[in-house]
Amino acid sequence: MSFGWPDGTAVFEDLRFAFGAGRIGLIGANGSGKSTLLRIIAGELTPSAGSVGVRGAVGYLPQNLPLGASRTVSDLLGISPARQALHAIERGDLSEANFDVVVWDVEERARAELDRLGLGEVDLDRTVATLSGGETVLVGLAARFLAEPEILLLDEPTNNLDLDARQRLYDAVSSWTRTLVVVSHDRALLERVDQIADLPAGRTFGGTLSEYEEVLAIEREAAERAVRAAEGDVRRQRRELAEAQTKLARRVRYGNKMYENKREPKIIMQERKRQAQVSAGKHRTMHEEKLSEARERLTEAEDAVRDDAEIRVALPATEVPAGRTVLVLDGVRTDAGPIGDLIVGGPERVALLGRNGAGKSTLLRTITGEIPPVEGTVKVGVPMRYLPQRLDVLDDSLSLVDNVRAVAPAASVNEIRAGLARFLFRGDRAERPAGTLSGGERFRAVLAALLLAEPAPQLLLLDEPTNNLDLASVRVLAQALSAYRGALIVAAHDLPFLESIGITRWLTAGPEGLAVT
């Protein structure tokens, strides 16, 4: 199956997949076409070539549900006609039209699904506009479960869900017995699938994400060994070619000398000279062909190595002494509610948990000074940087070098280039405008601008940093934060990510303020 957009941009070329019963995790870099593939399976898009065969009804939960301010939970669940018919019959309207659409237990089934997802208190007539983003996703999921499709498609379902809601979704997914295809970067969710499908390779693997990554690591090691062997072969062929050329040059010089000294008849000398030239040409061609073949094998070996190079960053200037007071909150209250007191000292790594709407983002913005506290004081004792949920900290019209220069004006171009190279932006890549970067490249560039800024940040605030990132970008973020030597405050629901960056202190934002978890 192939698919491309009307402007000529190709998304898939000769893609082949087969999904059976079970839970399939669809992974791949941002821009690899995961959401597009779900839309094709759902029938929203048509392939440019090839076909998609689907057996049974399809339920599709997109990342962004189409919502209307006046729509109700009942509308989103798709049960309003059945409920209206039921209520009409209860009022005595026994028309045939009502009996055609009525489902006698529709409200009981709907409430059971909502209750399973933690929304038992949500009224069916409540308007969607009054729901949080996470509640809306869960209602949408309940609607798909109610419909009982043969194939269920979920696109990043845990985005915007807090920890409690994520756990309920995990449980619901684990109980699904038909075909489920989920696009996600949520590692905890991808540990609950039976199969991994990897775009754009079109590869499937029976097992969870961690099991698939173990296989990839083995394959990568083998591919890297093949690269090293191919590099050695290229060096050997170059050496043999040089040696052969040296020997042939000596033979030609000897032949020329014999010709000049006229030790044999002229006709014989000319024939020997011609044969030597022919022989030299054959030897040179043979060795050049061997060198060319060795280079081709090297290229093939390099292509077999997955493009997931690690960033390796040394950031000594971000180090905070253990006794340094980094942040003090004294009796703070924000618009979202009370926070209380907090002292962060030295290179602490603080995770900020809490339900959606608990005020985590508001607290981070209060610490930055973007929002003044309603009560209390905020004191920051070290240079600070903030990574908001939206990655809009770059100027798209400027090159990466100029973007970093804007936050590190005292650094030389060579210093900036050296810093960008550690984030895998080498050579001409450092001069690319930020607006031309892919999603993963842009995220690396944001990290570079954040961590290479002057003065070096010794306190980083991150707000849901893994939302909307693919798995490769999450790994890059974890690598960068592992090299960081300052203090961290991270608001997130992604527990595997938080554990991977070495959180030392866990706090939960609640109605009474911050509490130790």
Coordinates of C-alpha atoms in Angstrom, one line a residue:
M1 CA 0.0 0.0 0.0
S2 CA 1.2 3.5 -0.9
F3 CA 0.0 6.9 0.2
G4 CA 0.9 10.5 -0.6
W5 CA -0.6 13.9 0.0
P6 CA -1.9 16.0 -2.9
D7 CA 1.2 18.2 -2.9
G8 CA 3.3 15.1 -3.9
T9 CA 4.7 14.3 -0.4
A10 CA 5.0 10.6 -0.1
V11 CA 4.1 9.0 3.2
F12 CA 4.2 5.3 2.4
E13 CA 5.8 3.3 -0.4
D14 CA 4.7 -0.3 -0.8
L15 CA 3.9 -0.7 2.8
R16 CA 2.8 -4.2 3.9
F17 CA 1.2 -5.0 7.2
A18 CA -1.1 -7.7 8.5
F19 CA -2.8 -7.3 11.9
G20 CA -4.7 -10.2 13.6
A21 CA -6.5 -10.5 16.9
G22 CA -4.6 -9.0 19.8
R23 CA -3.1 -5.7 20.9
I24 CA -0.6 -4.1 18.5
G25 CA 1.6 -1.1 19.4
L26 CA 2.3 1.0 16.3
I27 CA 5.6 2.9 16.8
G28 CA 7.8 5.1 14.7
A29 CA 9.4 8.6 14.5
N30 CA 7.1 11.6 14.3
G31 CA 6.2 12.1 10.7
S32 CA 6.5 8.4 9.8
G33 CA 2.8 8.2 9.1
K34 CA 1.4 6.4 12.1
S35 CA -1.7 8.6 12.5
T36 CA -2.1 8.6 8.7
L37 CA -2.1 4.8 8.7
L38 CA -4.9 4.7 11.3
R39 CA -7.0 7.1 9.3
I40 CA -6.5 4.9 6.2
I41 CA -7.6 1.8 8.2
A42 CA -10.6 3.8 9.6
G43 CA -11.6 4.7 6.0
E44 CA -11.0 8.4 6.4
L45 CA -8.3 8.4 3.8
T46 CA -7.8 6.4 0.6
P47 CA -4.5 4.8 -0.4
S48 CA -2.7 6.2 -3.5
A49 CA -1.9 2.6 -4.6
G50 CA -2.6 -0.8 -3.2
S51 CA -5.5 -1.6 -0.8
V52 CA -6.4 -2.1 2.8
G53 CA -8.6 -5.0 3.7
V54 CA -10.7 -4.7 6.9
R55 CA -12.9 -7.4 8.4
G56 CA -15.5 -6.1 10.8
A57 CA -16.5 -2.8 12.2
V58 CA -13.8 -0.3 13.1
G59 CA -13.8 2.1 16.1
Y60 CA -11.3 5.0 15.8
L61 CA -10.3 7.4 18.6
P62 CA -8.2 10.2 17.0
Q63 CA -5.8 12.4 19.0
N64 CA -8.2 15.4 18.6
L65 CA -11.8 14.6 19.0
P66 CA -14.2 16.7 16.9
L67 CA -16.2 18.5 19.6
G68 CA -19.0 21.0 19.7
A69 CA -19.6 23.2 22.7
S70 CA -23.3 22.2 22.9
R71 CA -22.7 18.4 22.6
T72 CA -23.3 16.3 25.6
V73 CA -21.6 13.2 27.0
S74 CA -24.5 11.2 25.6
D75 CA -23.8 12.6 22.2
L76 CA -20.1 11.8 22.4
L77 CA -21.0 8.2 23.5
G78 CA -23.3 7.9 20.5
I79 CA -26.3 6.9 22.5
S80 CA -28.6 10.0 22.4
P81 CA -31.0 8.5 19.8
A82 CA -31.4 5.3 21.8
R83 CA -31.9 7.3 25.0
Q84 CA -34.4 9.6 23.5
A85 CA -36.4 6.7 22.2
L86 CA -36.3 5.0 25.6
H87 CA -37.5 8.1 27.4
A88 CA -40.3 8.6 24.8
I89 CA -41.5 5.0 25.4
E90 CA -41.4 5.6 29.2
R91 CA -43.6 8.6 28.7
G92 CA -46.1 6.5 26.7
D93 CA -45.1 7.2 23.1
L94 CA -45.3 3.7 21.7
S95 CA -44.6 4.6 18.1
E96 CA -42.8 2.1 15.9
A97 CA -39.9 4.5 15.2
N98 CA -39.0 4.6 18.9
F99 CA -39.0 0.8 19.1
D100 CA -36.7 0.6 16.0
V101 CA -33.9 2.5 17.7
V102 CA -34.4 1.9 21.4
V103 CA -31.7 0.0 23.4
W104 CA -33.3 -1.0 26.7
D105 CA -30.1 -1.1 28.8
V106 CA -28.3 1.7 27.0
E107 CA -28.0 3.9 30.1
E108 CA -26.8 1.1 32.4
R109 CA -24.2 0.0 29.8
A110 CA -23.0 3.6 29.3
R111 CA -22.7 4.3 33.0
A112 CA -20.8 1.0 33.5
E113 CA -18.3 1.9 30.9
L114 CA -17.9 5.4 32.3
D115 CA -17.5 4.0 35.8
R116 CA -14.8 1.5 34.6
L117 CA -12.8 4.5 33.3
G118 CA -13.3 6.5 36.5
L119 CA -16.1 8.7 35.2
G120 CA -18.9 7.2 37.2
E121 CA -20.0 10.7 38.5
V122 CA -20.2 12.3 35.0
D123 CA -23.8 12.9 34.1
L124 CA -24.8 11.7 30.6
D125 CA -26.4 15.1 29.9
R126 CA -23.3 17.1 30.9
T127 CA -22.0 19.3 28.0
V128 CA -18.6 18.3 26.6
A129 CA -17.3 21.8 27.0
T130 CA -17.3 21.4 30.8
L131 CA -15.0 18.3 30.6
S132 CA -11.3 18.4 31.0
G133 CA -9.1 17.2 28.1
G134 CA -8.4 14.0 29.9
E135 CA -12.1 13.4 30.7
T136 CA -13.0 14.0 27.1
V137 CA -10.5 11.4 25.9
L138 CA -11.9 8.8 28.4
V139 CA -15.5 9.5 27.3
G140 CA -14.4 9.0 23.7
L141 CA -12.8 5.7 24.7
A142 CA -15.9 4.6 26.5
A143 CA -17.9 5.4 23.3
R144 CA -15.6 3.0 21.3
F145 CA -15.9 0.3 24.0
L146 CA -19.7 0.6 23.9
A147 CA -19.8 0.1 20.2
E148 CA -17.8 -3.1 20.5
P149 CA -16.0 -2.9 17.2
E150 CA -14.0 -5.8 15.8
I151 CA -11.0 -3.4 15.3
L152 CA -10.2 -0.6 17.7
L153 CA -7.8 2.1 16.7
L154 CA -6.3 4.5 19.3
D155 CA -4.1 7.5 18.5
E156 CA -1.9 8.6 21.4
P157 CA -4.7 7.9 23.9
T158 CA -2.7 8.7 27.1
N159 CA -1.8 12.3 26.1
N160 CA -3.4 14.7 28.6
L161 CA -4.3 11.9 31.0
D162 CA -3.1 12.0 34.6
L163 CA -1.7 8.9 36.4
D164 CA -5.0 7.6 37.7
A165 CA -6.7 8.0 34.3
R166 CA -3.7 6.3 32.5
Q167 CA -3.9 3.3 34.8
R168 CA -7.7 2.9 34.1
L169 CA -6.9 3.1 30.4
Y170 CA -4.1 0.5 30.7
D171 CA -6.5 -1.8 32.5
A172 CA -9.2 -1.3 29.7
V173 CA -6.6 -2.0 27.0
S174 CA -5.3 -5.1 28.8
S175 CA -8.9 -6.5 28.9
W176 CA -9.5 -6.0 25.1
T177 CA -9.8 -9.4 23.4
R178 CA -10.3 -8.3 19.8
T179 CA -7.9 -6.4 17.5
L180 CA -6.5 -3.2 18.9
V181 CA -4.0 -1.0 17.2
V182 CA -2.6 1.8 19.4
V183 CA -0.2 4.6 18.3
S184 CA 1.7 5.7 21.4
H185 CA 5.0 6.7 22.9
D186 CA 3.8 5.7 26.4
R187 CA 6.2 3.0 27.4
A188 CA 3.9 1.7 30.2
L189 CA 1.1 1.2 27.6
L190 CA 3.4 -0.4 25.1
E191 CA 4.4 -3.0 27.7
R192 CA 0.8 -4.1 27.6
V193 CA 0.6 -5.1 23.9
D194 CA 1.2 -8.4 22.2
Q195 CA 2.9 -7.1 19.1
I196 CA 5.0 -4.1 18.0
A197 CA 4.6 -2.7 14.4
D198 CA 7.4 -0.4 13.4
L199 CA 7.0 2.4 10.8
P200 CA 8.3 3.2 8.3
A201 CA 10.1 -0.2 8.1
G202 CA 6.8 -2.1 7.9
R203 CA 8.2 -4.6 10.4
T204 CA 6.2 -6.5 13.1
F205 CA 7.5 -8.2 16.2
G206 CA 5.7 -10.5 18.5
G207 CA 6.2 -9.1 22.0
T208 CA 6.3 -5.9 24.1
L209 CA 8.3 -2.7 23.5
S210 CA 11.1 -3.7 25.8
E211 CA 11.4 -7.1 24.2
Y212 CA 11.5 -5.5 20.8
E213 CA 14.2 -3.1 21.9
E214 CA 16.3 -5.9 23.2
V215 CA 16.2 -7.5 19.7
L216 CA 17.0 -4.1 18.1
A217 CA 20.0 -3.8 20.4
I218 CA 21.4 -7.2 19.3
E219 CA 20.8 -6.3 15.7
R220 CA 22.5 -3.0 16.1
E221 CA 25.5 -4.6 17.7
A222 CA 25.8 -7.1 14.8
A223 CA 25.3 -4.3 12.2
E224 CA 28.0 -2.2 13.9
R225 CA 30.4 -5.2 13.8
A226 CA 29.6 -5.5 10.1
V227 CA 30.5 -1.8 9.6
R228 CA 33.8 -2.3 11.4
A229 CA 34.6 -5.3 9.3
A230 CA 33.6 -3.4 6.1
E231 CA 35.7 -0.4 7.1
G232 CA 38.7 -2.8 7.6
D233 CA 38.1 -4.3 4.2
V234 CA 38.1 -0.8 2.6
R235 CA 41.4 0.0 4.3
R236 CA 42.9 -3.3 3.2
Q237 CA 41.8 -2.8 -0.4
R238 CA 43.2 0.8 -0.4
R239 CA 46.5 -0.5 0.9
E240 CA 46.7 -3.3 -1.7
L241 CA 45.8 -0.9 -4.5
A242 CA 48.6 1.5 -3.3
E243 CA 51.1 -1.4 -3.1
A244 CA 50.1 -2.7 -6.5
Q245 CA 50.4 0.7 -8.1
T246 CA 53.9 1.1 -6.5
K247 CA 55.0 -2.3 -7.9
L248 CA 53.6 -1.6 -11.3
A249 CA 55.3 1.8 -11.3
R250 CA 58.6 0.1 -10.6
R251 CA 58.1 -2.4 -13.4
V252 CA 57.2 0.4 -15.8
R253 CA 60.3 2.3 -14.8
Y254 CA 62.5 -0.8 -15.3
G255 CA 60.9 -1.4 -18.7
N256 CA 61.6 2.2 -19.8
K257 CA 65.1 1.9 -18.6
M258 CA 65.7 -1.3 -20.6
Y259 CA 64.1 0.4 -23.6
E260 CA 66.4 3.4 -23.3
N261 CA 69.5 1.1 -22.9
K262 CA 68.4 -0.9 -26.0
R263 CA 69.5 -4.2 -24.5
E264 CA 67.0 -6.1 -26.7
P265 CA 65.7 -5.6 -30.2
K266 CA 63.4 -2.5 -30.5
I267 CA 60.3 -4.5 -31.6
I268 CA 60.7 -6.8 -28.6
M269 CA 61.1 -3.9 -26.2
Q270 CA 58.0 -2.1 -27.6
E271 CA 56.0 -5.3 -27.2
R272 CA 57.1 -5.7 -23.6
K273 CA 56.3 -2.1 -22.9
R274 CA 52.9 -2.5 -24.3
Q275 CA 52.3 -5.7 -22.3
A276 CA 53.5 -4.0 -19.2
Q277 CA 51.0 -1.1 -19.7
V278 CA 48.2 -3.5 -20.4
S279 CA 49.1 -5.6 -17.3
A280 CA 49.3 -2.4 -15.2
G281 CA 45.9 -1.3 -16.4
K282 CA 44.4 -4.7 -15.6
H283 CA 45.9 -4.8 -12.1
R284 CA 44.8 -1.2 -11.4
T285 CA 41.2 -2.0 -12.7
M286 CA 41.1 -5.2 -10.6
H287 CA 42.1 -3.5 -7.4
E288 CA 39.9 -0.5 -8.0
E289 CA 36.9 -2.8 -8.5
K290 CA 37.7 -4.6 -5.3
L291 CA 37.9 -1.2 -3.5
S292 CA 34.6 -0.2 -5.1
E293 CA 33.0 -3.5 -3.9
A294 CA 34.4 -3.0 -0.4
R295 CA 32.9 0.5 -0.3
E296 CA 29.5 -0.8 -1.4
R297 CA 29.6 -3.4 1.4
L298 CA 30.5 -0.6 3.8
T299 CA 27.5 1.5 2.6
E300 CA 25.2 -1.5 3.0
A301 CA 26.5 -2.2 6.5
E302 CA 26.1 1.5 7.5
D303 CA 22.5 1.5 6.1
A304 CA 21.7 -1.5 8.3
V305 CA 22.6 0.4 11.4
R306 CA 19.4 2.2 12.7
D307 CA 19.7 6.0 12.8
D308 CA 19.3 6.4 16.5
A309 CA 22.7 7.8 17.5
E310 CA 23.0 9.0 21.0
I311 CA 23.8 12.5 22.1
R312 CA 26.7 12.8 24.5
V313 CA 26.8 16.1 26.3
A314 CA 29.1 17.3 29.0
L315 CA 27.6 20.2 30.9
P316 CA 30.0 21.0 33.8
A317 CA 28.8 24.6 34.1
T318 CA 25.3 23.5 35.1
E319 CA 26.6 21.7 38.3
V320 CA 25.1 22.9 41.6
P321 CA 26.9 22.4 44.9
A322 CA 25.1 20.2 47.3
G323 CA 24.7 23.0 49.9
R324 CA 23.3 25.6 47.4
T325 CA 19.7 26.8 47.9
V326 CA 18.2 26.6 44.5
L327 CA 14.5 27.5 45.2
V328 CA 12.4 28.6 48.1
L329 CA 8.6 28.8 48.1
D330 CA 7.2 30.5 51.3
G331 CA 3.5 30.3 51.9
V332 CA 2.7 30.3 48.2
R333 CA -0.8 30.3 46.8
T334 CA -1.6 30.4 43.1
D335 CA -4.8 30.9 41.1
A336 CA -5.1 27.1 41.1
G337 CA -5.0 26.8 44.9
P338 CA -2.5 26.5 47.8
I339 CA 1.0 25.3 47.3
G340 CA 2.6 26.0 50.7
D341 CA 6.4 25.8 51.4
L342 CA 9.1 24.2 49.4
I343 CA 12.9 24.3 49.5
V344 CA 15.0 22.8 46.7
G345 CA 18.7 22.5 47.5
G346 CA 21.7 21.3 45.4
P347 CA 21.2 19.1 42.4
E348 CA 17.8 17.7 43.5
R349 CA 15.6 16.1 40.9
V350 CA 12.0 16.8 41.8
A351 CA 9.0 15.1 40.1
L352 CA 5.7 17.1 40.3
L353 CA 2.7 14.8 40.1
G354 CA -1.0 15.4 40.4
R355 CA -4.3 15.1 38.7
N356 CA -5.1 17.3 35.7
G357 CA -6.2 20.7 36.9
A358 CA -4.2 20.4 40.2
G359 CA -2.1 23.4 39.2
K360 CA 1.2 21.9 38.2
S361 CA 1.7 24.1 35.1
T362 CA 0.5 27.1 37.0
L363 CA 3.2 26.4 39.7
L364 CA 6.0 26.2 37.2
R365 CA 4.9 29.5 35.5
T366 CA 4.8 31.1 39.0
I367 CA 8.3 30.0 39.7
T368 CA 9.5 31.5 36.4
G369 CA 7.8 34.8 37.3
E370 CA 5.4 34.6 34.4
I371 CA 2.5 34.5 36.8
P372 CA 2.8 36.3 40.2
P373 CA 1.7 34.3 43.3
V374 CA -1.6 35.3 44.9
E375 CA 0.1 34.9 48.3
G376 CA 3.6 34.2 49.5
T377 CA 7.0 34.6 47.9
V378 CA 9.1 32.8 45.4
K379 CA 13.0 33.0 45.5
V380 CA 15.2 31.5 42.8
G381 CA 18.8 31.4 43.8
V382 CA 20.4 30.2 40.5
P383 CA 20.1 30.7 36.7
M384 CA 16.9 29.1 35.5
R385 CA 15.4 27.9 32.2
Y386 CA 11.9 26.7 31.5
L387 CA 10.7 24.1 28.8
P388 CA 7.0 24.6 28.3
Q389 CA 4.6 22.0 26.8
R390 CA 4.7 23.9 23.5
L391 CA 8.2 23.8 21.9
D392 CA 7.9 27.5 20.7
V393 CA 11.3 28.7 22.1
L394 CA 13.0 28.8 18.7
D395 CA 12.9 31.5 16.1
D396 CA 12.0 29.6 12.9
S397 CA 13.6 32.2 10.6
L398 CA 17.0 31.9 12.3
S399 CA 19.6 29.2 11.9
L400 CA 20.4 26.9 14.8
V401 CA 23.7 28.8 15.3
D402 CA 21.8 32.1 15.5
N403 CA 19.2 30.7 17.8
V404 CA 21.9 29.5 20.3
R405 CA 23.7 32.9 19.9
A406 CA 20.5 34.6 21.0
V407 CA 20.7 32.9 24.4
A408 CA 24.5 32.7 24.6
P409 CA 25.6 36.1 23.1
A410 CA 29.1 35.9 24.6
A411 CA 29.9 32.5 23.0
S412 CA 32.0 32.3 19.8
V413 CA 30.7 30.7 16.6
N414 CA 33.1 27.9 17.1
E415 CA 32.0 27.3 20.6
I416 CA 28.3 27.3 19.5
R417 CA 29.1 24.9 16.7
A418 CA 31.0 22.6 19.0
G419 CA 28.0 22.6 21.4
L420 CA 25.5 21.9 18.6
A421 CA 27.6 19.0 17.3
R422 CA 27.2 17.3 20.7
F423 CA 23.4 17.4 19.9
L424 CA 24.1 15.8 16.5
F425 CA 24.0 19.1 14.5
R426 CA 27.3 19.0 12.6
G427 CA 28.5 20.9 9.7
D428 CA 25.8 22.4 7.4
R429 CA 23.1 21.1 9.7
A430 CA 23.9 23.8 12.2
E431 CA 23.1 26.5 9.6
R432 CA 19.7 25.2 8.8
P433 CA 16.7 27.4 9.7
A434 CA 14.8 26.1 12.7
G435 CA 11.6 26.2 10.7
T436 CA 12.9 23.4 8.4
L437 CA 13.6 20.9 11.1
S438 CA 11.6 17.7 11.6
G439 CA 9.8 17.1 14.9
G440 CA 12.7 15.1 16.4
E441 CA 15.4 17.5 15.1
R442 CA 13.4 20.5 16.5
F443 CA 13.3 18.9 19.9
R444 CA 17.1 18.3 19.9
A445 CA 17.5 21.9 18.8
V446 CA 15.3 23.2 21.7
L447 CA 17.3 21.1 24.1
A448 CA 20.6 22.6 22.7
A449 CA 19.3 26.1 23.1
L450 CA 18.1 25.4 26.6
L451 CA 21.2 23.7 27.9
L452 CA 23.8 25.8 26.0
A453 CA 22.3 29.1 27.2
E454 CA 24.5 31.5 29.2
P455 CA 24.6 31.8 32.1
A456 CA 24.4 28.0 32.2
P457 CA 21.0 27.0 33.7
Q458 CA 21.3 25.4 37.2
L459 CA 17.6 24.9 37.6
L460 CA 15.4 23.4 34.8
L461 CA 11.7 23.5 34.8
L462 CA 10.0 21.0 32.4
D463 CA 6.2 20.8 31.9
E464 CA 5.0 17.5 30.5
P465 CA 8.2 17.2 28.4
T466 CA 7.3 13.8 26.8
N467 CA 3.9 14.8 25.5
N468 CA 3.8 14.5 21.7
L469 CA 7.4 13.2 21.5
D470 CA 8.2 10.0 19.7
L471 CA 10.2 7.3 21.5
A472 CA 13.5 8.4 19.9
S473 CA 13.0 12.0 21.2
V474 CA 12.1 10.8 24.7
R475 CA 15.3 8.8 24.7
V476 CA 17.3 11.9 23.6
L477 CA 15.7 14.0 26.3
A478 CA 16.6 11.3 28.9
Q479 CA 20.2 11.3 27.6
A480 CA 20.5 15.1 27.9
L481 CA 19.0 15.2 31.4
S482 CA 21.4 12.5 32.5
A483 CA 24.3 14.8 31.5
Y484 CA 22.7 17.7 33.2
R485 CA 24.2 18.5 36.7
G486 CA 21.8 21.1 38.0
A487 CA 18.4 20.9 39.8
L488 CA 15.3 19.7 38.0
I489 CA 11.6 20.2 38.6
V490 CA 9.6 18.0 36.1
A491 CA 5.8 18.0 35.9
A492 CA 4.8 14.8 34.2
H493 CA 2.6 11.7 34.2
D494 CA 5.1 9.5 32.5
L495 CA 6.5 7.3 35.3
P496 CA 9.0 5.3 33.2
F497 CA 10.5 8.5 31.9
L498 CA 10.7 10.0 35.4
E499 CA 12.4 6.9 36.7
S500 CA 14.9 7.0 33.8
I501 CA 16.2 10.5 34.7
G502 CA 16.9 9.6 38.4
I503 CA 14.2 11.5 40.3
T504 CA 15.2 12.0 43.9
R505 CA 12.1 13.6 45.3
W506 CA 8.4 12.9 44.5
L507 CA 5.8 15.6 45.2
T508 CA 2.1 15.6 44.5
A509 CA 0.0 18.7 43.9
G510 CA -3.4 18.5 45.6
P511 CA -6.1 20.6 47.1
E512 CA -4.2 21.1 50.3
G513 CA -0.9 22.0 48.6
L514 CA 2.3 20.0 47.9
A515 CA 2.6 16.6 49.6
V516 CA 5.4 14.1 49.6
T517 CA 4.5 11.0 47.5

